[in-house]
Coordinates of C-alpha atoms and ligand atoms in Angstrom, one line a residue:
M1 CA 114.1 39.4 -251.8
T2 CA 115.0 36.6 -254.3
A3 CA 112.1 34.7 -255.8
I4 CA 111.5 31.3 -254.3
A5 CA 109.3 28.5 -255.6
P6 CA 106.0 28.2 -253.7
L7 CA 106.4 25.8 -250.7
T8 CA 104.2 23.1 -252.0
T9 CA 105.9 23.0 -255.4
R10 CA 109.4 22.4 -253.9
V11 CA 111.0 19.1 -254.6
A12 CA 111.5 18.2 -251.0
W13 CA 107.9 19.2 -250.1
K14 CA 106.5 16.8 -252.6
A15 CA 109.0 14.1 -251.6
L16 CA 107.9 14.6 -247.9
A17 CA 104.2 14.3 -248.9
A18 CA 105.0 11.0 -250.6
H19 CA 107.2 9.9 -247.8
Y20 CA 104.5 10.7 -245.2
S21 CA 102.1 8.3 -246.8
Q22 CA 104.7 5.6 -246.4
V23 CA 105.7 6.2 -242.8
R24 CA 102.5 7.6 -241.3
H25 CA 101.6 4.2 -239.7
L26 CA 105.2 3.3 -238.7
H27 CA 105.2 2.8 -234.9
L28 CA 107.9 4.1 -232.6
R29 CA 108.0 0.6 -231.1
T30 CA 109.2 -0.7 -234.5
L31 CA 111.6 2.1 -235.1
F32 CA 113.3 1.5 -231.7
A33 CA 113.2 -2.3 -232.1
E34 CA 115.0 -2.0 -235.4
D35 CA 117.7 0.3 -234.2
A36 CA 119.2 -0.2 -230.8
T37 CA 121.2 3.0 -231.2
R38 CA 118.3 5.3 -232.1
G39 CA 118.1 6.9 -228.6
E40 CA 121.8 8.1 -228.8
R41 CA 121.8 8.8 -232.5
M42 CA 118.8 11.0 -232.6
A43 CA 120.0 13.4 -229.9
V44 CA 122.1 16.6 -230.0
E45 CA 123.7 18.4 -227.1
A46 CA 124.5 22.1 -227.5
V47 CA 124.7 25.1 -225.2
G48 CA 123.9 23.0 -222.2
I49 CA 120.7 21.5 -223.7
Y50 CA 120.5 17.8 -224.4
F51 CA 117.8 17.5 -227.1
D52 CA 116.5 14.0 -227.5
Y53 CA 114.3 13.8 -230.7
S54 CA 114.4 10.0 -231.0
K55 CA 110.8 9.7 -229.9
H56 CA 109.5 11.3 -233.0
R57 CA 107.8 9.6 -235.9
I58 CA 110.6 10.0 -238.2
T59 CA 113.2 7.9 -240.1
D60 CA 116.6 8.9 -241.3
E61 CA 114.9 9.6 -244.6
T62 CA 112.4 11.9 -243.0
L63 CA 115.2 13.9 -241.5
T64 CA 117.1 14.0 -244.8
L65 CA 114.0 15.3 -246.6
L66 CA 113.2 17.9 -243.9
L67 CA 116.8 19.2 -244.1
Q68 CA 116.5 19.3 -247.9
L69 CA 113.4 21.4 -247.5
A70 CA 115.3 23.8 -245.3
E71 CA 118.0 24.1 -248.0
E72 CA 115.4 24.5 -250.7
S73 CA 113.7 27.2 -248.7
G74 CA 116.8 29.2 -248.5
L75 CA 117.0 29.0 -244.8
Q76 CA 120.7 29.7 -244.5
A77 CA 120.3 32.9 -246.6
R78 CA 117.4 33.9 -244.2
I79 CA 119.6 33.3 -241.2
D80 CA 122.4 35.4 -242.7
A81 CA 119.9 38.2 -243.4
L82 CA 118.6 38.1 -239.8
F83 CA 122.0 38.4 -238.3
R84 CA 123.1 41.0 -240.9
G85 CA 120.3 43.3 -239.8
D86 CA 118.4 43.2 -243.2
K87 CA 114.9 44.6 -243.0
I88 CA 113.3 41.1 -243.0
N89 CA 110.2 42.4 -241.3
I90 CA 109.0 43.6 -244.6
T91 CA 105.5 44.8 -243.8
E92 CA 106.9 47.1 -241.1
K93 CA 110.1 47.8 -243.1
R94 CA 112.2 46.9 -240.0
A95 CA 115.3 44.9 -239.2
V96 CA 114.8 42.1 -236.7
L97 CA 117.7 42.3 -234.4
H98 CA 117.0 40.8 -231.1
V99 CA 120.4 39.0 -231.6
A100 CA 122.1 42.4 -231.2
L101 CA 120.6 42.7 -227.7
R102 CA 123.0 39.9 -226.5
A103 CA 125.9 40.6 -228.8
P104 CA 129.0 40.9 -226.6
K105 CA 130.9 44.2 -226.4
G106 CA 133.1 44.7 -229.4
H107 CA 130.8 42.9 -231.9
S108 CA 129.4 45.1 -234.6
I109 CA 125.9 45.0 -236.2
I110 CA 125.1 47.9 -238.5
V111 CA 121.5 49.2 -238.9
D112 CA 121.0 52.1 -241.2
G113 CA 124.7 52.8 -241.3
E114 CA 125.2 52.8 -237.5
D115 CA 126.7 50.1 -235.3
V116 CA 123.9 49.3 -232.7
V117 CA 126.0 47.2 -230.3
P118 CA 127.5 50.2 -228.4
H119 CA 124.0 51.6 -227.9
V120 CA 122.8 48.2 -226.5
H121 CA 125.7 48.2 -224.0
A122 CA 125.2 51.9 -223.1
V123 CA 121.5 51.0 -222.1
L124 CA 122.7 47.9 -220.3
A125 CA 125.1 50.0 -218.3
K126 CA 122.4 52.5 -217.4
M127 CA 120.1 49.6 -216.4
A128 CA 122.8 48.1 -214.2
N129 CA 123.5 51.4 -212.5
F130 CA 119.8 51.9 -211.7
S131 CA 119.3 48.3 -210.7
N132 CA 122.1 48.4 -208.3
R133 CA 120.8 51.6 -206.7
V134 CA 117.4 50.0 -206.2
R135 CA 118.8 46.7 -204.9
S136 CA 121.1 48.5 -202.4
G137 CA 118.4 50.8 -201.2
E138 CA 120.3 53.9 -202.5
W139 CA 117.5 54.8 -204.7
K140 CA 115.0 56.5 -202.4
G141 CA 111.3 57.2 -202.9
H142 CA 109.8 60.7 -202.5
T143 CA 109.7 60.5 -198.7
G144 CA 113.2 59.1 -198.4
K145 CA 112.3 55.4 -197.9
P146 CA 114.1 52.8 -200.0
I147 CA 112.1 50.9 -202.7
R148 CA 110.7 47.6 -201.5
N149 CA 108.2 46.9 -204.3
V150 CA 108.7 46.9 -208.0
I151 CA 105.7 46.8 -210.3
N152 CA 106.1 46.3 -214.0
I153 CA 103.2 47.7 -216.0
G154 CA 103.1 46.4 -219.5
I155 CA 101.3 43.9 -221.7
G156 CA 102.1 41.3 -224.4
G157 CA 105.9 41.3 -225.0
S158 CA 106.2 44.1 -222.4
D159 CA 104.8 41.8 -219.7
L160 CA 105.0 38.1 -220.6
G161 CA 108.8 38.1 -220.9
P162 CA 109.4 40.0 -217.6
V163 CA 106.9 38.0 -215.6
M164 CA 108.1 34.7 -217.1
A165 CA 111.8 35.5 -216.4
Y166 CA 111.1 36.7 -212.9
E167 CA 109.2 33.5 -212.1
A168 CA 111.9 31.4 -213.8
L169 CA 114.8 33.1 -212.0
R170 CA 113.1 33.7 -208.7
H171 CA 115.6 31.4 -207.1
Y172 CA 118.3 34.0 -208.0
S173 CA 116.3 37.1 -207.0
Q174 CA 116.8 39.5 -204.2
R175 CA 114.3 38.2 -201.8
D176 CA 113.6 41.4 -199.8
L177 CA 112.2 43.0 -202.9
V178 CA 108.6 42.3 -204.0
F179 CA 107.9 42.0 -207.7
R180 CA 104.5 42.3 -209.3
F181 CA 103.3 42.5 -212.9
V182 CA 100.2 44.4 -214.0
S183 CA 99.0 43.8 -217.5
N184 CA 95.3 43.4 -217.7
I185 CA 93.0 46.4 -218.2
D186 CA 90.7 44.7 -215.8
G187 CA 91.0 46.9 -212.7
T188 CA 91.3 43.8 -210.6
D189 CA 94.8 43.3 -211.8
F190 CA 96.0 46.7 -210.5
A191 CA 93.9 46.6 -207.4
E192 CA 95.2 43.2 -206.3
A193 CA 98.8 44.0 -207.2
T194 CA 98.8 47.1 -205.0
R195 CA 96.3 46.4 -202.2
D196 CA 98.9 45.5 -199.6
L197 CA 101.7 47.9 -200.8
D198 CA 102.9 51.2 -199.4
A199 CA 103.2 53.8 -202.2
E200 CA 106.2 55.3 -200.4
E201 CA 108.2 52.1 -201.1
T202 CA 106.8 51.3 -204.6
L203 CA 108.4 51.8 -207.9
F204 CA 106.5 51.5 -211.2
I205 CA 108.3 50.5 -214.4
V206 CA 106.0 51.5 -217.3
S207 CA 107.1 49.2 -220.1
S208 CA 105.8 49.8 -223.5
K209 CA 107.5 49.9 -226.8
T210 CA 105.0 52.4 -228.3
F211 CA 103.9 54.0 -225.0
T212 CA 100.5 54.3 -226.5
T213 CA 99.0 50.9 -225.7
L214 CA 95.6 51.4 -224.2
E215 CA 95.9 48.8 -221.4
T216 CA 99.3 49.9 -220.3
M217 CA 98.7 53.6 -220.4
T218 CA 95.4 53.2 -218.5
N219 CA 97.2 51.2 -215.8
A220 CA 100.1 53.7 -215.7
R221 CA 97.7 56.6 -215.2
T222 CA 95.9 54.7 -212.4
A223 CA 99.3 54.0 -210.9
R224 CA 100.2 57.6 -211.0
D225 CA 96.9 58.5 -209.3
W226 CA 97.4 55.8 -206.7
T227 CA 100.9 57.1 -206.0
L228 CA 99.9 60.8 -205.8
T229 CA 96.9 60.0 -203.5
T230 CA 99.4 59.0 -200.9
L231 CA 102.4 61.1 -201.7
K232 CA 100.5 64.2 -202.8
H233 CA 103.2 66.0 -204.6
P234 CA 103.7 65.7 -208.5
A235 CA 107.5 65.6 -207.9
A236 CA 107.0 62.1 -206.5
V237 CA 106.5 60.8 -210.0
A238 CA 110.2 61.2 -210.7
K239 CA 111.1 58.9 -207.8
H240 CA 108.4 56.3 -208.3
F241 CA 108.1 56.0 -212.1
V242 CA 110.6 54.9 -214.7
A243 CA 109.8 54.1 -218.3
V244 CA 111.1 51.5 -220.8
S245 CA 110.2 52.6 -224.3
T246 CA 111.2 53.5 -227.9
N247 CA 109.0 56.6 -227.7
T248 CA 110.7 59.5 -225.9
E249 CA 108.0 62.0 -226.8
E250 CA 105.1 60.0 -225.2
V251 CA 107.3 59.2 -222.1
T252 CA 107.9 62.9 -221.6
K253 CA 104.2 63.7 -222.1
F254 CA 103.3 61.2 -219.4
G255 CA 105.6 63.2 -217.0
I256 CA 108.5 60.8 -216.7
D257 CA 111.9 62.4 -216.9
T258 CA 113.8 61.0 -219.8
A259 CA 116.7 60.6 -217.4
N260 CA 114.6 57.8 -216.0
M261 CA 113.8 56.3 -219.4
F262 CA 115.5 53.1 -220.6
E263 CA 115.6 53.0 -224.4
F264 CA 115.2 50.3 -226.9
W265 CA 114.7 50.4 -230.6
D266 CA 112.2 49.7 -233.4
W267 CA 114.3 46.7 -234.6
V268 CA 113.3 44.9 -231.3
G269 CA 110.0 43.1 -231.7
G270 CA 107.8 43.2 -228.5
R271 CA 107.8 39.5 -228.2
Y272 CA 111.6 39.4 -228.7
S273 CA 112.3 42.1 -226.1
M274 CA 112.7 40.5 -222.7
D275 CA 116.5 40.8 -223.0
S276 CA 116.3 44.5 -223.9
A277 CA 115.5 47.2 -221.3
I278 CA 112.1 45.6 -221.1
G279 CA 114.0 43.2 -218.8
L280 CA 114.7 46.0 -216.3
S281 CA 112.5 44.3 -213.7
T282 CA 114.5 41.0 -214.3
M283 CA 117.7 42.9 -213.8
I284 CA 116.5 44.5 -210.6
A285 CA 115.4 41.1 -209.4
I286 CA 118.6 39.0 -210.2
G287 CA 121.2 41.7 -210.5
P288 CA 123.3 42.9 -213.5
E289 CA 125.8 40.0 -213.3
Q290 CA 123.1 37.3 -213.6
F291 CA 121.3 39.3 -216.3
H292 CA 124.5 39.3 -218.3
A293 CA 124.8 35.5 -217.7
M294 CA 121.3 35.2 -219.2
L295 CA 122.4 37.3 -222.2
D296 CA 125.4 35.0 -222.6
G297 CA 123.1 32.0 -222.8
F298 CA 121.0 33.8 -225.5
H299 CA 124.2 34.7 -227.4
Q300 CA 125.6 31.2 -227.3
M301 CA 122.4 29.8 -228.8
D302 CA 122.5 32.5 -231.4
E303 CA 126.0 31.5 -232.4
H304 CA 125.1 27.8 -232.4
F305 CA 122.1 28.6 -234.7
R306 CA 124.2 30.8 -237.0
T307 CA 127.1 28.5 -237.4
T308 CA 126.1 24.9 -236.9
P309 CA 125.3 22.6 -239.8
F310 CA 121.6 22.1 -240.0
E311 CA 121.7 18.4 -239.1
R312 CA 123.1 19.2 -235.6
N313 CA 121.5 22.6 -235.3
L314 CA 119.0 22.6 -232.4
P315 CA 116.6 25.3 -233.5
V316 CA 116.6 24.0 -237.0
L317 CA 115.8 20.4 -235.9
M318 CA 113.1 21.7 -233.5
G319 CA 111.5 23.9 -236.2
L320 CA 111.6 21.1 -238.8
L321 CA 110.0 18.6 -236.4
T322 CA 107.2 21.1 -235.6
L323 CA 106.6 21.6 -239.3
W324 CA 106.5 17.9 -240.0
Y325 CA 103.6 17.4 -237.7
N326 CA 101.9 20.6 -238.5
N327 CA 102.0 20.2 -242.3
F328 CA 102.0 16.5 -242.9
F329 CA 100.2 14.9 -239.9
D330 CA 97.8 17.9 -239.6
A331 CA 98.6 18.3 -235.9
Q332 CA 96.9 21.4 -234.7
T333 CA 98.7 22.0 -231.5
M334 CA 102.0 21.6 -229.7
A335 CA 102.2 21.1 -225.9
V336 CA 105.0 22.6 -224.0
L337 CA 105.4 20.8 -220.7
P338 CA 108.1 22.1 -218.3
Y339 CA 108.9 19.7 -215.5
E340 CA 110.1 22.7 -213.5
Q341 CA 107.8 24.8 -211.3
Y342 CA 109.9 27.9 -211.9
L343 CA 108.9 27.7 -215.6
K344 CA 105.2 27.9 -214.8
R345 CA 104.8 31.0 -217.1
F346 CA 106.9 29.6 -219.8
P347 CA 104.0 28.2 -221.9
A348 CA 102.2 31.6 -221.7
Y349 CA 105.3 33.4 -222.8
L350 CA 105.8 31.0 -225.7
Q351 CA 102.2 31.5 -226.8
Q352 CA 102.9 35.1 -227.8
L353 CA 106.3 34.2 -229.2
T354 CA 105.1 31.5 -231.4
M355 CA 101.5 32.4 -232.2
E356 CA 101.9 36.2 -232.7
S357 CA 104.9 35.4 -234.9
N358 CA 103.6 32.6 -237.1
G359 CA 99.8 33.0 -237.0
K360 CA 99.8 34.3 -240.5
H361 CA 97.7 33.6 -243.6
V362 CA 99.7 35.2 -246.4
T363 CA 103.2 34.8 -247.6
L364 CA 105.8 37.6 -247.7
D365 CA 104.5 38.6 -251.1
G366 CA 100.9 38.8 -249.9
T367 CA 99.5 35.6 -251.5
E368 CA 97.2 33.3 -249.5
V369 CA 99.2 30.3 -248.1
A370 CA 98.2 26.9 -249.4
Y371 CA 99.3 25.1 -246.3
Q372 CA 98.9 25.4 -242.5
T373 CA 101.1 27.9 -240.7
G374 CA 101.8 28.2 -236.9
P375 CA 100.4 25.6 -234.6
I376 CA 98.6 26.4 -231.3
Y377 CA 101.1 26.3 -228.4
W378 CA 99.8 25.5 -224.9
G379 CA 101.0 23.8 -221.8
E380 CA 101.3 23.6 -218.0
P381 CA 104.1 22.5 -215.7
G382 CA 104.4 18.8 -215.2
T383 CA 103.3 16.9 -213.2
N384 CA 100.2 18.9 -212.7
G385 CA 99.3 18.4 -216.4
Q386 CA 99.5 14.7 -215.9
H387 CA 96.5 14.9 -213.6
S388 CA 94.4 17.0 -215.9
F389 CA 94.9 16.9 -219.7
Y390 CA 97.4 14.1 -220.3
Q391 CA 94.5 11.7 -220.6
L392 CA 93.7 13.2 -224.0
I393 CA 97.3 13.2 -225.1
H394 CA 97.7 9.5 -224.3
Q395 CA 94.3 8.2 -225.4
G396 CA 92.4 10.9 -227.2
T397 CA 92.0 11.1 -231.0
K398 CA 94.3 14.1 -231.5
L399 CA 98.0 14.0 -232.2
I400 CA 99.7 16.4 -229.9
P401 CA 103.5 16.5 -230.2
C402 CA 105.0 17.5 -226.8
D403 CA 108.1 19.3 -225.6
L404 CA 109.2 17.9 -222.2
I405 CA 111.6 20.3 -220.5
V406 CA 113.5 19.2 -217.4
F407 CA 116.6 20.0 -215.3
A408 CA 118.8 17.4 -213.7
Q409 CA 119.7 19.4 -210.6
P410 CA 117.0 20.7 -208.4
L411 CA 117.1 24.3 -207.1
N412 CA 115.2 23.2 -204.0
P413 CA 116.5 19.8 -203.1
L414 CA 113.9 18.2 -200.9
G415 CA 113.9 14.5 -200.0
R416 CA 113.2 12.3 -203.0
H417 CA 111.1 15.0 -204.8
H418 CA 113.5 15.5 -207.7
D419 CA 114.1 11.8 -208.5
V420 CA 110.3 11.3 -208.5
L421 CA 109.9 14.4 -210.8
L422 CA 112.5 13.1 -213.2
A423 CA 111.0 9.6 -213.1
N424 CA 107.7 11.1 -214.1
V425 CA 109.1 13.0 -217.1
F426 CA 111.0 10.0 -218.4
A427 CA 108.0 7.7 -217.8
Q428 CA 105.7 10.0 -219.7
A429 CA 107.9 10.2 -222.7
E430 CA 108.1 6.4 -222.7
A431 CA 104.4 5.9 -222.2
L432 CA 103.6 8.4 -225.0
A433 CA 106.0 6.7 -227.4
F434 CA 105.4 3.0 -226.7
G435 CA 102.0 2.8 -225.0
K436 CA 100.6 -0.5 -223.9
T437 CA 99.5 -3.1 -226.3
S438 CA 96.4 -5.3 -226.1
Q439 CA 98.7 -8.3 -225.5
E440 CA 100.2 -6.5 -222.5
V441 CA 96.8 -5.5 -221.2
Q442 CA 95.5 -9.1 -221.6
A443 CA 98.6 -10.6 -219.9
E444 CA 97.7 -8.5 -216.9
G445 CA 94.4 -10.4 -216.7
T446 CA 92.3 -7.5 -217.7
P447 CA 88.7 -8.7 -218.6
A448 CA 88.0 -8.5 -222.3
W449 CA 85.3 -5.8 -221.9
L450 CA 87.7 -3.5 -220.1
A451 CA 90.8 -4.2 -222.3
P452 CA 90.1 -1.6 -225.0
H453 CA 89.9 1.1 -222.4
R454 CA 93.2 0.2 -221.0
I455 CA 95.1 0.0 -224.3
F456 CA 97.6 2.8 -224.9
E457 CA 98.1 3.0 -228.6
G458 CA 101.4 4.9 -228.1
N459 CA 103.2 6.5 -231.1
R460 CA 102.7 9.9 -229.5
P461 CA 105.7 12.0 -230.4
S462 CA 107.8 14.0 -227.9
S463 CA 111.1 15.8 -227.6
T464 CA 112.9 15.7 -224.3
L465 CA 115.0 18.7 -223.4
L466 CA 117.3 17.8 -220.5
L467 CA 119.4 20.6 -219.0
E468 CA 121.8 20.4 -216.1
R469 CA 120.3 23.2 -214.0
L470 CA 118.0 26.2 -214.3
T471 CA 120.2 29.2 -214.3
P472 CA 120.0 32.6 -216.0
K473 CA 122.4 31.3 -218.7
T474 CA 120.4 28.1 -219.4
L475 CA 117.1 30.1 -219.4
G476 CA 118.6 32.4 -222.0
A477 CA 119.7 29.5 -224.2
L478 CA 116.3 27.9 -223.9
I479 CA 114.4 31.0 -224.9
A480 CA 116.8 31.7 -227.9
L481 CA 116.2 28.1 -229.0
Y482 CA 112.5 28.7 -229.2
E483 CA 112.9 32.1 -230.9
H484 CA 115.1 30.6 -233.6
S485 CA 112.8 27.6 -234.0
V486 CA 110.0 30.0 -234.7
F487 CA 112.2 31.7 -237.2
V488 CA 113.0 28.4 -239.0
Q489 CA 109.3 27.6 -239.3
G490 CA 108.4 31.1 -240.6
A491 CA 111.3 31.1 -243.1
I492 CA 110.0 27.8 -244.6
W493 CA 106.4 29.0 -244.6
H494 CA 107.7 32.1 -246.3
I495 CA 105.7 34.4 -244.0
D496 CA 106.6 37.6 -242.0
S497 CA 107.1 36.2 -238.5
F498 CA 107.8 39.7 -237.1
D499 CA 104.6 41.7 -237.8
Q500 CA 101.3 41.4 -235.9
W501 CA 98.6 43.0 -238.0
G502 CA 96.0 40.6 -236.6
V503 CA 95.9 42.4 -233.3
E504 CA 94.9 45.7 -234.8
L505 CA 91.2 45.3 -235.7
G506 CA 90.0 44.5 -232.2
K507 CA 91.9 47.5 -230.8
V508 CA 90.2 49.9 -233.3
L509 CA 86.8 48.5 -232.6
A510 CA 87.3 48.8 -228.9
E511 CA 88.2 52.5 -229.2
R512 CA 84.9 52.9 -231.0
I513 CA 82.9 51.0 -228.4
I514 CA 84.4 52.7 -225.3
P515 CA 82.5 56.0 -225.6
E516 CA 79.3 54.0 -226.2
L517 CA 79.7 52.3 -222.9
E518 CA 80.9 55.4 -221.0
S519 CA 78.2 57.8 -222.2
K520 CA 75.2 58.1 -220.1
A521 CA 73.1 59.1 -223.1
E522 CA 71.4 56.3 -225.0
S523 CA 73.4 57.0 -228.2
P524 CA 72.2 55.1 -231.2
L525 CA 74.1 51.9 -231.9
T526 CA 75.1 50.9 -235.4
H527 CA 76.9 47.6 -234.9
D528 CA 75.6 44.2 -235.9
S529 CA 72.5 43.1 -233.9
S530 CA 74.5 40.8 -231.6
T531 CA 77.0 43.6 -230.6
N532 CA 74.2 46.1 -230.2
S533 CA 72.3 43.8 -228.0
L534 CA 75.3 43.0 -225.8
I535 CA 76.0 46.7 -225.4
R536 CA 72.4 47.4 -224.4
H537 CA 72.5 44.6 -221.8
Y538 CA 75.7 45.8 -220.5
R539 CA 74.3 49.3 -220.0
K540 CA 71.3 47.9 -218.2
Y541 CA 73.3 45.7 -215.9
K542 CA 75.8 48.5 -215.2
E543 CA 73.0 50.8 -214.2
R544 CA 71.7 48.3 -211.7
S545 CA 75.0 48.3 -209.9
T546 CA 75.1 52.1 -209.5
Ligands
LIG601 O1 98.9 43.9 -229.3 C1 100.0 43.3 -229.5 C2 101.3 44.0 -229.2 O2 101.5 45.0 -230.2 C3 102.4 43.1 -229.0 O3 103.1 42.8 -230.2 C4 103.2 43.9 -228.0 O4 104.2 43.0 -227.4 C5 102.2 44.4 -227.1 O5 101.1 44.7 -228.0 C6 102.6 45.6 -226.3 O6 103.0 46.7 -227.0 P1 103.8 47.9 -226.3 O7 105.0 47.4 -225.8 O8 104.0 48.9 -227.4 O9 102.9 48.4 -225.3

């Protein structure tokens, strides 16, 4: 790794800090009034995504400086290292090659002296074969009935991607198959997912990169018991369980035949894995052809990111804008607001992608960062959000940059619904940016005492991402856009966006507490007084229920 000047000492960073104090009060009303072409100039169209970033609190100089920061941060070299398969996940000594998962046949990406692309396509072919057999009814359960229900058991990246993609692409799914997703260790998740299902017609996909994750393995064992309670014979496992994992040994130990295992590799991060075999449920739902269309969307965005000059590069622009608010305006959060019901799980998916990646407090060399890293991502589909939390975005005291995502063509055309939906998203972006002045409020005859309440300050930044239609391909492009935007931010913050040590401590402590909760004996407790007291109360309440 070449030495790089600490972020806050870079020329562009200092220039941005100075520039921020000059432009922080500039209003979008002024910026638009001064430049009639701003709306067209500050927009880029690539891979089917029209990205309007004109409603951001930036000038041309802001952009120049942000782009300079990207250069000074060695972003191009980092992008090249990513695509080359360098071990840029330095704390886990791993390559980060989700881009290889969507590399077309014939491409070549070498990891540890071996071309991984043929392996990716071999697994895709195996997935396609299996998916087709389930979809056609050729794959039979233990008693000879075809599979009707597919349940993915996984958590984090082994759940959020599959459930998001299934919901997003439900329109393209085979409707006579039922898909459910069990992630939570809370027994309710499993119980509710299976209560109306027939074990004879149910297939479980146990998805876990490590195949050791407590929640997933507990749910998988419960699923096996549930299946065997009905089907009685251990041989049923082979017909009702498949695994997606990197860990052949643990899969075998669980009792799943490795012939029914779909492999992926340690160079695929959990939160970057939905287009690997972890997407098996997605492929069963939409079919191999549509799955490949999704991979094509991912790949096209990869190529755009890899080859396009930064000033027209969607993920670069998106990443830089996020950083601008995060590090100069001290914005704490980012709202992702899809105006598309099928994307209802997209914000939850993005939370892991963005926050597990960039929620880091030290740089690659282990020094404490002297600046803010990853913002909090959150959101809900519009227009529901408008009737709950938009009040705070419009008139609260916090600055919350928003991503508004919308598709021009409805998948379910219904009367005037879609025009009304689109009118809402455009109106919200307009209201956020331009607000309503006191003159406008007064001109409406609002009494003086009420006027302050009705003023919209405006100057609330947003990006609008307008796509033609939600398809597997555009979904792939959209996800890759966010993946690479996260990469851009992490590269500039000089952090490891691909490890997740912050999830470890809680797991270790839980393993220690489990026997203390399960044991009937009043074993002595040696935690802090709060944890001890909570455990005692839990034991007491638990006894009352038995
Ligand atoms: O706890 C976090 C995490 O390690 C995620 O990064 C990962 O996506 C998830 O757990 C699930 O891990 P696995 O696929 O190994 O079960």
